[in-house]
Each structure stands twice: as structure tokens, then as C-alpha cells.
């Protein structure tokens, strides 16, 4: 399997500018306005007026960048637009219809059809389903129509109104605009402080304050297979005989919670540092400053002369750097997971790491391109089951499973719509998570709530390494049969 090329890594970062909701809004607004007024750019005076009027809407774009409007909060985004219509009563219907048409062209045809066809082989007719997914989507991407529409309609309307006044030499009501912005800022602040209350609770204190660091390893090797975007209840509905065997003969965590925002790079950063975005510094898939700010489990292993490897897609390099071996995500979705697991075998054979983390992506990509409530999604989970069975059997034949602990989990679930994940809608928050191995309790179901940040310290504990410096997660001792007596839980 090919590694992600330098071009693919750069392309992935560029795509995130359009995929992530926050950077998309200003990019889309600017692009739409320039296209709509392309003729004005040929005249110096009109072009200057367009640029000058843009300066007036920058504060509004900043407000929309600073504040999320997750799930039902996005309904309140229509309030500022309605207030604008009442006070100014000034709209360009042509611009608004043009922007709506351009938005759905981008999301439904360019993204949902052309992009997915070229990248993972989705049908040219994918637009017949994708438009429904965009309308239902609740996550923090540009494909969240119910969030993006009221945002860009307001910014474009205000920008057009100011541009028209400047172009015709009419005075701009500067004070009214300032008051309007203050209203929107206070309105957003009140909403977030009083209604935005579903973020997961964070663990206080560091792992080392509650758990004794191990003085010896429990497992010789640990394998973590992350089935990206596997929704919990859909996993239970899928035909997965081998994964069922692992969880029934190991320890299953029934209430394992992901982190907020539930974006892939954020989740992986938290899973393998043991802490939250506020500390590791990764807040979305769009990583402005490369690299996590804290130690990872890979750093912990190096301290005791052990090696870890993460085999994943290109944008995980943005946070984990050289500890990631990449694979190309430009491959037909029916073949990508098979190629990933074959390459995972090669990594184990050639590099023999003490910790191997593998990201399987076909389930997630099917959710994004076709939705999670269809048979295609269950089929991808079923295929993952067979590939994991084949990998474990190969590991056994190679003599590498004698004292190896196996973790199977998802980094986040997926909501309705385009496999949404980010805002923790239904289907995103709790993920499948189970452990299997010779030192792991068999047939155990843990019902208490846990967090994915517990993965890093648990990996360190099993491999006899110190906890990552900022790890806050709990060591999952209730899954380990032979506990270190020093651990005080």
C-alpha cells in the first residue's frame, strides 16, 4: 500500500479549509461575493468599494469563528438574520439565491459526488442521496446546511448592503453596525453559557496523581485497532462474529465516551496523549500549528527503550508527526481496509513495534459518503470484522500473540446525515470499546462511564512505561487480571 505523498498531505490540509465549518464560512462568503461581483473587479473604484465594505463584516466573521453553534443551537442563528431584515430591510435576492445554489453545488455535487467518486470510487449518482444527508447533517463541517445557511446569508446580506452604500457614495450607518455586532456577540455568549451544556466532563488532576506508574510490563505487545467512525448501535446490529468473540471473551466498556469536538485528529490526539484539546492543542481536523504540545504514549515508550507506531491517514501526521506511518486515502473504499491490514502485517514483520495502532477508514468513509443508516455501512463493519480476524490469525501464526493485548475501538461514532461527528449528536458520543488478551478479564462488562483519554495511560501501564506527562485518563484496571499491587486506582 502506498504511503501518503507530500502532495496528499498538503491536499488534505487544503481540503480541511473547505471541510471544517469554521474556515469554510469566510472562504465561501468571500468566494461567493467575488463571483457575484466579478464585473466590479474590472473597475478600480468598484473594486476598492468591495474591499472597503469587506472590512466592515470581518468582526461578524470573527464572531462566527469564535463560537460554535452545535446541534439545536444552530436554530438560533436565524435570529440575527431576521433582526437584520427587520432593521435594514435591505436584501439582494439575486445574491442570496446565487449563494444558496453555489453552496448546494459545492456540497452535493463537488464534494458529495465528484470528490468522493475520484477519491474512494463512490457512484456518479451519489448526489441523489447526498443532498438528504447535507440537510440532516449536524456536525461541525461545511456540510452542515442548517448551520451554514443562516451564517453566510447574514454575512453576504450585510456585506452587500454596505458595498452598495459605499459604491453609490451613501453614508454607512457605522454605529448601527457596531450595536448589531454587540447584540450578536452577547446573544452568542448567552446561548453558550446557558444552553451549551453537553460537553463531556473532564477528569481533574493527572493520572500519576491517582495511579502508581508501573515498574514492569504486563504485556509484551499491544495492538490497538481503531475502526474510524464506527457507530456503537450499528456495530451491535452488524454481522461481526469475530469481534463478538473478542468482546465476549474479553472486557467490554459499555459507556466509553469520546472527546469534544469529536473530530478524528482531535480524538486520536486525546486517545494517545491521555488529555484534552485544551492541553494537547488540537481542536479540529484543521491543524494550524503542527504537532501536539504534550507528550504522547510514543514518548513514554521511548523512555523505556520501546517503540510504538501509528499507521493512519495523512492528517494524523499534523498532530503526531514522525510517529505516524501514513497510508494513502485515495483508494476505492472497497479495497482500502484490506490494503491497510496487509500493510499492518508488514509493519509488524519488518519493524516489530511494541505498540501498533492501526486506523481502519472504510466504515467512516461510507458513513460520510452514503450515510450511517443504510446497509452499506453495516457491510463495511462486517468487512472490518473479517479483516481483523485474518490479522489476528496471522499474528498467531507468526508467534506474536502469546502475550499480546488487543484493543478494538472507535475514535468517535457517527450521527445521521453525512456521517456527522463533531458536536456529539446522537450516535457520536459513546463508542464501541473492548479489550482482549491473556491478562485481560474474560466476559466482563464495565458499565461505569469512562473516557477515551484513558487509553494512553492504560497502554503505558500494560507496556511498563511512565504515563504521558499530561495524561489525565484513568488506567483501565478493571480489565486487567494481574494488577500491580502499587496501583491505588
Tab-separated table of C-alpha atoms in Angstrom:
chain	number	residue	atom	x	y	z
A	1	UNK	CA	0.000	0.000	0.000
A	2	UNK	CA	1.320	3.438	-0.915
A	3	UNK	CA	2.160	5.950	1.774
A	4	UNK	CA	0.522	9.356	1.620
A	5	UNK	CA	2.659	11.550	-0.629
A	6	UNK	CA	3.752	15.081	0.267
A	7	UNK	CA	1.147	16.322	-2.205
A	8	UNK	CA	-1.587	14.309	-0.492
A	9	UNK	CA	-0.601	15.689	2.923
A	10	UNK	CA	-0.778	19.246	1.617
A	11	UNK	CA	-4.009	18.487	-0.246
A	12	UNK	CA	-5.548	17.044	2.947
A	13	UNK	CA	-4.745	20.263	4.810
A	14	UNK	CA	-6.178	22.381	1.988
A	15	UNK	CA	-9.315	20.245	1.902
A	16	UNK	CA	-9.786	20.768	5.632
A	17	UNK	CA	-10.086	24.504	4.955
A	18	UNK	CA	-13.228	23.673	2.982
A	19	UNK	CA	-14.351	20.718	5.081
A	20	UNK	CA	-14.179	22.265	8.550
A	21	UNK	CA	-17.118	24.580	9.187
A	22	UNK	CA	-15.230	27.483	10.786
A	23	UNK	CA	-12.742	28.236	7.972
A	24	UNK	CA	-15.319	27.358	5.324
A	25	UNK	CA	-17.677	30.224	6.220
A	26	UNK	CA	-15.292	33.122	5.423
A	27	UNK	CA	-13.824	31.311	2.408
A	28	UNK	CA	-17.272	30.647	0.964
A	29	UNK	CA	-18.526	34.180	1.663
A	30	UNK	CA	-15.511	35.813	0.018
A	31	UNK	CA	-15.600	33.473	-2.968
A	32	UNK	CA	-19.339	33.951	-3.480
A	33	UNK	CA	-19.120	37.728	-3.283
A	34	UNK	CA	-16.218	37.897	-5.748
A	35	UNK	CA	-18.008	35.633	-8.217
A	36	UNK	CA	-21.254	37.574	-7.949
A	37	UNK	CA	-19.469	40.900	-8.464
A	38	UNK	CA	-16.776	39.718	-10.854
A	39	UNK	CA	-17.593	42.623	-13.166
A	40	UNK	CA	-16.921	45.148	-10.392
A	41	UNK	CA	-13.359	43.898	-10.108
A	42	UNK	CA	-12.542	45.386	-13.515
A	43	UNK	CA	-13.152	48.925	-12.237
A	44	UNK	CA	-10.795	50.372	-9.647
A	45	UNK	CA	-13.483	52.340	-7.779
A	46	UNK	CA	-15.884	49.395	-7.507
A	47	UNK	CA	-13.116	47.002	-6.533
A	48	UNK	CA	-11.980	49.396	-3.812
A	49	UNK	CA	-15.556	49.717	-2.553
A	50	UNK	CA	-15.861	45.923	-2.436
A	51	UNK	CA	-12.673	45.632	-0.397
A	52	UNK	CA	-13.592	48.522	1.911
A	53	UNK	CA	-17.035	47.078	2.592
A	54	UNK	CA	-15.462	43.701	3.404
A	55	UNK	CA	-13.606	45.320	6.317
A	56	UNK	CA	-16.977	46.047	7.910
A	57	UNK	CA	-18.005	42.361	8.019
A	58	UNK	CA	-14.734	40.985	9.438
A	59	UNK	CA	-15.990	41.317	13.073
A	60	UNK	CA	-19.050	39.224	12.204
A	61	UNK	CA	-16.864	36.543	10.624
A	62	UNK	CA	-14.706	36.567	13.750
A	63	UNK	CA	-17.748	36.056	15.981
A	64	UNK	CA	-18.877	33.105	13.876
A	65	UNK	CA	-15.358	31.669	14.035
A	66	UNK	CA	-15.104	32.003	17.812
A	67	UNK	CA	-18.488	30.497	18.640
A	68	UNK	CA	-19.758	27.049	17.731
A	69	UNK	CA	-23.487	26.656	17.267
A	70	UNK	CA	-23.845	22.916	17.865
A	71	UNK	CA	-26.964	20.834	17.324
A	72	UNK	CA	-30.146	22.710	18.312
A	73	UNK	CA	-28.207	25.947	18.938
A	74	UNK	CA	-27.902	26.355	15.161
A	75	UNK	CA	-31.632	27.150	15.061
A	76	UNK	CA	-30.855	30.380	16.921
A	77	UNK	CA	-28.595	31.508	14.069
A	78	UNK	CA	-31.681	32.651	12.199
A	79	UNK	CA	-32.429	35.265	14.888
A	80	UNK	CA	-29.629	37.721	13.860
A	81	UNK	CA	-30.613	37.334	10.209
A	82	UNK	CA	-34.260	38.115	10.989
A	83	UNK	CA	-33.168	41.125	13.085
A	84	UNK	CA	-31.088	42.343	10.135
A	85	UNK	CA	-34.077	42.041	7.780
A	86	UNK	CA	-36.318	43.941	10.200
A	87	UNK	CA	-33.881	46.793	10.881
A	88	UNK	CA	-32.255	47.257	7.476
A	89	UNK	CA	-34.899	45.740	5.188
A	90	UNK	CA	-32.180	45.558	2.561
A	91	UNK	CA	-31.537	42.332	0.674
A	92	UNK	CA	-30.321	41.357	-2.758
A	93	UNK	CA	-32.408	38.304	-3.580
A	94	UNK	CA	-30.228	37.534	-6.581
A	95	UNK	CA	-27.155	37.276	-4.361
A	96	UNK	CA	-28.945	35.136	-1.796
A	97	UNK	CA	-30.281	32.659	-4.359
A	98	UNK	CA	-26.874	32.580	-6.052
A	99	UNK	CA	-25.160	31.763	-2.747
A	100	UNK	CA	-27.658	29.025	-1.873
A	101	UNK	CA	-27.242	27.456	-5.302
A	102	UNK	CA	-23.462	27.671	-5.084
A	103	UNK	CA	-23.486	26.117	-1.604
A	104	UNK	CA	-25.529	23.109	-2.660
A	105	UNK	CA	-23.453	22.740	-5.820
A	106	UNK	CA	-20.317	22.586	-3.674
A	107	UNK	CA	-21.660	20.202	-1.032
A	108	UNK	CA	-23.883	17.912	-3.110
A	109	UNK	CA	-22.126	17.752	-6.482
A	110	UNK	CA	-18.494	18.789	-5.959
A	111	UNK	CA	-17.998	17.209	-2.539
A	112	UNK	CA	-20.674	14.515	-2.345
A	113	UNK	CA	-20.315	13.290	-5.918
A	114	UNK	CA	-17.145	14.372	-7.787
A	115	UNK	CA	-14.784	14.350	-4.782
A	116	UNK	CA	-15.966	11.032	-3.391
A	117	UNK	CA	-16.021	9.422	-6.835
A	118	UNK	CA	-12.422	10.422	-7.572
A	119	UNK	CA	-11.129	9.607	-4.095
A	120	UNK	CA	-12.972	6.454	-2.985
A	121	UNK	CA	-14.971	5.349	-6.031
A	122	UNK	CA	-18.475	6.413	-4.970
A	123	UNK	CA	-21.120	6.287	-7.713
A	124	UNK	CA	-21.648	9.282	-10.024
A	125	UNK	CA	-25.259	9.181	-8.802
A	126	UNK	CA	-24.308	9.778	-5.171
A	127	UNK	CA	-25.917	13.240	-5.326
A	128	UNK	CA	-29.339	11.561	-5.315
A	129	UNK	CA	-28.745	10.610	-1.685
A	130	UNK	CA	-26.134	13.139	-0.582
A	131	UNK	CA	-28.460	16.151	-0.643
A	132	UNK	CA	-30.622	14.477	2.009
A	133	UNK	CA	-27.548	13.868	4.160
A	134	UNK	CA	-26.471	17.517	3.908
A	135	UNK	CA	-29.898	18.698	5.036
A	136	UNK	CA	-29.840	16.361	8.065
A	137	UNK	CA	-26.173	16.790	8.949
A	138	UNK	CA	-25.439	18.143	12.418
A	139	UNK	CA	-21.661	18.023	12.661
A	140	UNK	CA	-19.121	20.846	12.555
A	141	UNK	CA	-18.281	20.646	8.849
A	142	UNK	CA	-19.198	22.783	5.874
A	143	UNK	CA	-21.803	20.143	5.027
A	144	UNK	CA	-23.958	21.249	7.957
A	145	UNK	CA	-26.544	23.133	5.873
A	146	UNK	CA	-28.691	24.173	8.822
A	147	UNK	CA	-25.698	25.917	10.392
A	148	UNK	CA	-24.015	27.322	7.298
A	149	UNK	CA	-27.096	28.790	5.572
A	150	UNK	CA	-28.049	31.404	8.217
A	151	UNK	CA	-24.374	32.308	8.677
A	152	UNK	CA	-23.465	33.090	5.103
A	153	UNK	CA	-26.855	34.597	4.242
A	154	UNK	CA	-26.405	37.186	7.002
A	155	UNK	CA	-22.761	37.986	6.205
A	156	UNK	CA	-23.460	38.304	2.483
A	157	UNK	CA	-26.551	40.472	3.048
A	158	UNK	CA	-24.683	42.840	5.343
A	159	UNK	CA	-21.647	42.987	3.054
A	160	UNK	CA	-23.837	43.669	0.004
A	161	UNK	CA	-25.728	46.419	1.818
A	162	UNK	CA	-22.530	48.196	2.876
A	163	UNK	CA	-20.928	47.718	-0.550
A	164	UNK	CA	-23.910	49.307	-2.278
A	165	UNK	CA	-23.799	52.325	0.030
A	166	UNK	CA	-20.069	52.855	-0.452
A	167	UNK	CA	-20.274	52.343	-4.228
A	168	UNK	CA	-23.025	54.974	-4.529
A	169	UNK	CA	-21.449	57.390	-2.079
A	170	UNK	CA	-24.087	56.936	0.627
A	171	UNK	CA	-23.017	57.132	4.259
A	172	UNK	CA	-22.665	53.857	6.159
A	173	UNK	CA	-24.511	53.562	9.479
A	174	UNK	CA	-21.385	52.665	11.403
A	175	UNK	CA	-22.894	52.979	14.882
A	176	UNK	CA	-25.853	50.768	13.956
A	177	UNK	CA	-23.481	48.086	12.691
A	178	UNK	CA	-21.422	48.231	15.891
A	179	UNK	CA	-24.569	47.883	18.012
A	180	UNK	CA	-25.719	44.990	15.815
A	181	UNK	CA	-22.395	43.200	16.314
A	182	UNK	CA	-22.546	43.737	20.071
A	183	UNK	CA	-26.037	42.230	20.043
A	184	UNK	CA	-24.832	39.135	18.134
A	185	UNK	CA	-21.804	38.691	20.411
A	186	UNK	CA	-23.859	38.973	23.612
A	187	UNK	CA	-26.560	36.748	22.110
A	188	UNK	CA	-23.990	34.052	21.258
A	189	UNK	CA	-22.356	34.359	24.683
A	190	UNK	CA	-25.667	33.909	26.500
A	191	UNK	CA	-26.557	30.884	24.368
A	192	UNK	CA	-23.245	29.171	25.046
A	193	UNK	CA	-23.186	29.850	28.762
A	194	UNK	CA	-26.766	28.715	29.362
A	195	UNK	CA	-27.581	26.129	26.688
A	196	UNK	CA	-24.270	24.601	25.591
A	197	UNK	CA	-24.082	22.087	28.414
A	198	UNK	CA	-23.477	18.666	26.853
A	199	UNK	CA	-19.681	18.595	26.651
A	200	UNK	CA	-18.237	15.542	28.434
A	201	UNK	CA	-16.915	16.177	31.929
A	202	UNK	CA	-13.128	16.192	32.053
A	203	UNK	CA	-11.033	14.286	34.560
A	204	UNK	CA	-9.394	16.563	37.108
A	205	UNK	CA	-5.775	16.036	38.041
A	206	UNK	CA	-3.207	13.911	36.284
A	207	UNK	CA	-3.045	10.136	36.023
A	208	UNK	CA	0.178	9.969	38.037
A	209	UNK	CA	-1.625	11.591	40.994
A	210	UNK	CA	-4.128	8.735	41.200
A	211	UNK	CA	-2.251	5.711	39.850
A	212	UNK	CA	1.231	4.408	40.563
A	213	UNK	CA	3.379	4.162	37.457
A	214	UNK	CA	4.266	0.561	36.536
A	215	UNK	CA	7.704	-0.855	37.316
A	216	UNK	CA	7.350	-3.708	34.827
A	217	UNK	CA	5.315	-4.569	31.759
A	218	UNK	CA	2.232	-6.752	31.808
A	219	UNK	CA	2.002	-7.321	28.051
A	220	UNK	CA	4.859	-7.921	25.636
A	221	UNK	CA	2.946	-6.187	22.876
A	222	UNK	CA	-0.243	-4.174	22.483
A	223	UNK	CA	-2.276	-3.798	19.283
A	224	UNK	CA	-4.927	-1.066	19.008
A	225	UNK	CA	-7.267	-1.282	16.023
A	226	UNK	CA	-9.393	1.839	15.620
A	227	UNK	CA	-12.380	1.356	13.318
A	228	UNK	CA	-12.795	5.008	12.490
A	229	UNK	CA	-16.352	6.297	12.794
A	230	UNK	CA	-17.976	3.034	13.911
A	231	UNK	CA	-21.305	3.930	15.469
A	232	UNK	CA	-21.987	1.830	18.545
A	233	UNK	CA	-25.550	0.653	17.977
A	234	UNK	CA	-24.835	-0.033	14.307
A	235	UNK	CA	-21.874	-2.173	15.373
A	236	UNK	CA	-24.241	-4.245	17.510
A	237	UNK	CA	-26.559	-4.624	14.509
A	238	UNK	CA	-23.801	-5.687	12.105
A	239	UNK	CA	-22.718	-9.263	11.460
A	240	UNK	CA	-19.398	-9.390	13.355
A	241	UNK	CA	-18.754	-12.925	14.661
A	242	UNK	CA	-15.041	-12.434	15.371
A	243	UNK	CA	-15.391	-9.078	17.110
A	244	UNK	CA	-18.268	-10.539	19.121
A	245	UNK	CA	-15.967	-13.354	20.187
A	246	UNK	CA	-13.279	-10.880	21.294
A	247	UNK	CA	-15.621	-8.715	23.342
A	248	UNK	CA	-17.455	-11.703	24.866
A	249	UNK	CA	-14.127	-13.270	25.881
A	250	UNK	CA	-12.528	-10.041	26.991
A	251	UNK	CA	-13.615	-6.885	28.797
A	252	UNK	CA	-16.130	-4.556	27.170
A	253	UNK	CA	-16.644	-0.964	28.274
A	254	UNK	CA	-20.319	-0.241	27.693
A	255	UNK	CA	-20.129	3.529	28.246
A	256	UNK	CA	-16.866	4.664	26.701
A	257	UNK	CA	-17.158	8.347	25.817
A	258	UNK	CA	-15.274	10.238	23.125
A	259	UNK	CA	-13.986	13.815	23.496
A	260	UNK	CA	-15.299	17.154	22.274
A	261	UNK	CA	-15.115	18.117	19.481
A	262	UNK	CA	-15.350	14.593	18.128
A	263	UNK	CA	-13.159	15.118	15.076
A	264	UNK	CA	-10.690	12.418	14.043
A	265	UNK	CA	-7.422	14.287	14.652
A	266	UNK	CA	-8.744	15.623	17.976
A	267	UNK	CA	-9.819	12.157	19.115
A	268	UNK	CA	-6.560	10.458	18.149
A	269	UNK	CA	-4.578	13.223	19.864
A	270	UNK	CA	-6.585	12.729	23.066
A	271	UNK	CA	-6.531	8.931	22.896
A	272	UNK	CA	-2.736	8.775	22.690
A	273	UNK	CA	-1.774	11.670	24.969
A	274	UNK	CA	-4.388	10.929	27.634
A	275	UNK	CA	-5.593	14.506	27.789
A	276	UNK	CA	-7.918	17.054	26.199
A	277	UNK	CA	-7.682	19.666	23.426
A	278	UNK	CA	-7.107	22.434	25.972
A	279	UNK	CA	-3.717	20.813	26.714
A	280	UNK	CA	-2.617	18.948	23.600
A	281	UNK	CA	-3.629	21.882	21.396
A	282	UNK	CA	-5.501	20.068	18.605
A	283	UNK	CA	-9.014	21.487	18.329
A	284	UNK	CA	-10.192	20.272	14.911
A	285	UNK	CA	-9.016	18.394	11.828
A	286	UNK	CA	-7.695	21.756	10.624
A	287	UNK	CA	-4.377	21.977	12.462
A	288	UNK	CA	-2.945	25.493	12.209
A	289	UNK	CA	0.196	24.728	14.230
A	290	UNK	CA	1.603	21.276	13.610
A	291	UNK	CA	2.320	18.924	16.478
A	292	UNK	CA	0.802	18.215	19.864
A	293	UNK	CA	2.006	20.353	22.780
A	294	UNK	CA	2.397	17.494	25.269
A	295	UNK	CA	3.928	14.046	25.493
A	296	UNK	CA	2.276	11.124	23.750
A	297	UNK	CA	2.361	7.439	24.612
A	298	UNK	CA	5.094	7.128	21.968
A	299	UNK	CA	7.284	9.467	24.018
A	300	UNK	CA	6.591	7.376	27.113
A	301	UNK	CA	7.663	4.185	25.358
A	302	UNK	CA	10.900	5.761	24.169
A	303	UNK	CA	11.829	6.432	27.800
A	304	UNK	CA	11.976	2.689	28.451
A	305	UNK	CA	13.544	1.758	25.127
A	306	UNK	CA	10.345	0.598	23.457
A	307	UNK	CA	8.811	1.538	20.146
A	308	UNK	CA	5.295	2.498	19.106
A	309	UNK	CA	3.884	3.048	15.629
A	310	UNK	CA	0.627	4.603	14.443
A	311	UNK	CA	-0.445	3.546	10.953
A	312	UNK	CA	-3.030	6.054	9.791
A	313	UNK	CA	-4.172	8.565	7.214
A	314	UNK	CA	-2.266	11.683	6.195
A	315	UNK	CA	-3.778	14.274	8.512
A	316	UNK	CA	-2.738	12.380	11.662
A	317	UNK	CA	0.821	13.496	10.852
A	318	UNK	CA	-0.325	17.031	11.680
A	319	UNK	CA	-0.585	16.100	15.351
A	320	UNK	CA	1.613	13.028	15.903
A	321	UNK	CA	4.396	13.793	13.413
A	322	UNK	CA	7.028	11.141	12.735
A	323	UNK	CA	5.335	8.573	14.994
A	324	UNK	CA	2.773	8.156	12.206
A	325	UNK	CA	3.330	5.976	9.183
A	326	UNK	CA	0.804	7.125	6.614
A	327	UNK	CA	-1.277	5.387	4.004
A	328	UNK	CA	-2.908	6.977	1.009
A	329	UNK	CA	-6.628	7.581	1.400
A	330	UNK	CA	-7.055	7.910	-2.373
A	331	UNK	CA	-8.272	4.390	-3.000
A	332	UNK	CA	-11.553	2.663	-3.727
A	333	UNK	CA	-13.409	2.237	-0.467
A	334	UNK	CA	-13.983	-1.468	-1.105
A	335	UNK	CA	-10.211	-2.060	-1.099
A	336	UNK	CA	-8.729	0.418	1.372
A	337	UNK	CA	-9.190	-1.509	4.649
A	338	UNK	CA	-7.829	-4.699	3.113
A	339	UNK	CA	-4.726	-2.828	1.941
A	340	UNK	CA	-4.351	-1.212	5.380
A	341	UNK	CA	-4.369	-4.534	7.209
A	342	UNK	CA	-1.909	-6.101	4.763
A	343	UNK	CA	0.465	-3.201	5.355
A	344	UNK	CA	-0.064	-3.589	9.135
A	345	UNK	CA	1.233	-7.154	8.817
A	346	UNK	CA	4.305	-5.874	7.011
A	347	UNK	CA	4.951	-3.291	9.743
A	348	UNK	CA	4.769	-5.994	12.404
A	349	UNK	CA	7.078	-8.281	10.427
A	350	UNK	CA	9.686	-5.661	9.492
A	351	UNK	CA	9.580	-3.215	12.419
A	352	UNK	CA	8.122	-5.389	15.213
A	353	UNK	CA	6.897	-2.451	17.347
A	354	UNK	CA	5.871	-2.991	20.951
A	355	UNK	CA	2.743	-0.917	20.293
A	356	UNK	CA	0.972	-0.854	16.948
A	357	UNK	CA	-2.051	1.354	16.353
A	358	UNK	CA	-3.973	0.826	13.113
A	359	UNK	CA	-6.685	3.117	11.750
A	360	UNK	CA	-9.273	1.441	9.509
A	361	UNK	CA	-11.188	4.049	7.495
A	362	UNK	CA	-13.711	2.359	5.183
A	363	UNK	CA	-16.549	2.431	7.734
A	364	UNK	CA	-16.051	6.134	8.374
A	365	UNK	CA	-15.835	6.948	4.666
A	366	UNK	CA	-19.007	5.017	3.939
A	367	UNK	CA	-20.794	6.970	6.679
A	368	UNK	CA	-19.607	10.262	5.207
A	369	UNK	CA	-20.415	9.432	1.608
A	370	UNK	CA	-23.506	7.218	1.921
A	371	UNK	CA	-24.858	7.727	5.440
A	372	UNK	CA	-24.868	5.502	8.524
A	373	UNK	CA	-28.471	4.308	8.388
A	374	UNK	CA	-28.049	2.188	5.276
A	375	UNK	CA	-26.914	-1.388	4.624
A	376	UNK	CA	-23.624	-0.246	3.054
A	377	UNK	CA	-22.475	0.985	6.459
A	378	UNK	CA	-23.226	-2.353	8.158
A	379	UNK	CA	-21.421	-4.141	5.338
A	380	UNK	CA	-18.236	-2.166	5.973
A	381	UNK	CA	-18.324	-3.087	9.675
A	382	UNK	CA	-18.798	-6.737	8.664
A	383	UNK	CA	-15.793	-6.495	6.321
A	384	UNK	CA	-13.696	-4.957	9.110
A	385	UNK	CA	-14.579	-7.963	11.278
A	386	UNK	CA	-13.190	-10.390	8.701
A	387	UNK	CA	-10.025	-8.367	8.154
A	388	UNK	CA	-9.298	-8.148	11.886
A	389	UNK	CA	-9.807	-11.903	12.225
A	390	UNK	CA	-7.351	-12.503	9.394
A	391	UNK	CA	-4.804	-10.148	11.014
A	392	UNK	CA	-5.067	-11.810	14.440
A	393	UNK	CA	-4.735	-15.277	12.893
A	394	UNK	CA	-1.632	-14.107	11.018
A	395	UNK	CA	-0.186	-12.673	14.233
A	396	UNK	CA	-0.818	-16.018	15.938
A	397	UNK	CA	0.945	-17.915	13.159
A	398	UNK	CA	3.887	-15.534	13.477
A	399	UNK	CA	4.091	-16.216	17.205
A	400	UNK	CA	3.277	-12.622	18.132
A	401	UNK	CA	0.070	-13.173	20.137
A	402	UNK	CA	1.497	-15.136	23.064
A	403	UNK	CA	1.356	-12.192	25.492
A	404	UNK	CA	-0.298	-9.520	23.387
A	405	UNK	CA	-3.220	-7.330	24.417
A	406	UNK	CA	-5.682	-6.318	21.715
A	407	UNK	CA	-7.858	-3.191	21.895
A	408	UNK	CA	-10.747	-2.702	19.461
A	409	UNK	CA	-12.494	0.675	19.491
A	410	UNK	CA	-13.755	3.628	17.517
A	411	UNK	CA	-12.431	7.172	17.826
A	412	UNK	CA	-15.952	8.575	17.596
A	413	UNK	CA	-19.363	7.472	16.428
A	414	UNK	CA	-21.324	8.951	13.563
A	415	UNK	CA	-24.610	10.817	13.527
A	416	UNK	CA	-27.290	10.942	10.865
A	417	UNK	CA	-26.635	12.999	7.774
A	418	UNK	CA	-23.187	12.720	6.197
A	419	UNK	CA	-21.868	10.543	8.973
A	420	UNK	CA	-21.604	13.615	11.139
A	421	UNK	CA	-19.197	13.734	14.032
A	422	UNK	CA	-18.013	16.720	15.987
A	423	UNK	CA	-20.835	18.206	18.013
A	424	UNK	CA	-21.776	14.931	19.823
A	425	UNK	CA	-25.174	14.360	18.310
A	426	UNK	CA	-26.928	11.041	18.862
A	427	UNK	CA	-24.707	8.224	17.658
A	428	UNK	CA	-21.435	10.115	18.116
A	429	UNK	CA	-20.787	10.268	21.835
A	430	UNK	CA	-20.354	6.672	23.019
A	431	UNK	CA	-18.141	4.279	21.096
A	432	UNK	CA	-17.507	0.530	20.982
A	433	UNK	CA	-14.506	-0.316	23.168
A	434	UNK	CA	-13.281	-3.745	24.270
A	435	UNK	CA	-10.016	-5.400	25.279
A	436	UNK	CA	-8.837	-8.964	24.778
A	437	UNK	CA	-5.688	-10.772	25.842
A	438	UNK	CA	-4.159	-13.328	28.186
A	439	UNK	CA	-4.002	-10.854	31.100
A	440	UNK	CA	-7.462	-9.393	30.402
A	441	UNK	CA	-10.570	-10.354	32.365
A	442	UNK	CA	-12.883	-12.567	30.323
A	443	UNK	CA	-16.603	-11.986	29.881
A	444	UNK	CA	-16.556	-8.758	31.870
A	445	UNK	CA	-18.887	-5.835	31.143
A	446	UNK	CA	-17.945	-2.484	32.674
A	447	UNK	CA	-20.986	-0.234	32.916
A	448	UNK	CA	-19.423	2.863	34.508
A	449	UNK	CA	-18.733	5.860	32.290
A	450	UNK	CA	-15.161	6.133	31.000
A	451	UNK	CA	-13.353	8.376	28.546
A	452	UNK	CA	-11.118	7.619	25.572
A	453	UNK	CA	-8.392	9.682	27.263
A	454	UNK	CA	-7.902	6.587	29.436
A	455	UNK	CA	-6.386	4.699	26.509
A	456	UNK	CA	-2.913	6.303	26.647
A	457	UNK	CA	-2.227	5.685	30.364
A	458	UNK	CA	-3.591	2.146	30.067
A	459	UNK	CA	-1.244	1.415	27.153
A	460	UNK	CA	1.684	2.814	29.146
A	461	UNK	CA	0.683	0.714	32.160
A	462	UNK	CA	0.484	-2.503	30.142
A	463	UNK	CA	3.861	-1.883	28.493
A	464	UNK	CA	5.690	-0.815	31.647
A	465	UNK	CA	6.230	2.804	30.589
A	466	UNK	CA	5.639	6.059	32.508
A	467	UNK	CA	2.389	7.857	31.894
A	468	UNK	CA	2.491	10.663	29.302
A	469	UNK	CA	3.290	13.967	31.037
A	470	UNK	CA	-0.203	15.481	30.839
A	471	UNK	CA	-2.246	12.291	30.908
A	472	UNK	CA	-5.485	12.715	32.867
A	473	UNK	CA	-7.200	9.455	31.964
A	474	UNK	CA	-7.816	6.591	34.352
A	475	UNK	CA	-5.884	3.369	33.971
A	476	UNK	CA	-8.485	0.777	32.992
A	477	UNK	CA	-7.530	-1.551	35.823
A	478	UNK	CA	-10.891	-3.289	35.936
A	479	UNK	CA	-9.980	-5.029	32.671
A	480	UNK	CA	-6.579	-6.291	33.866
A	481	UNK	CA	-6.483	-9.571	35.788
A	482	UNK	CA	-2.984	-9.273	37.193
A	483	UNK	CA	-2.840	-5.818	38.743
A	484	UNK	CA	0.194	-4.110	40.094
A	485	UNK	CA	-0.249	-4.041	43.850
A	486	UNK	CA	1.023	-0.448	43.983
A	487	UNK	CA	-1.876	0.811	41.905
A	488	UNK	CA	-4.347	2.531	44.146
A	489	UNK	CA	-6.970	3.345	41.488
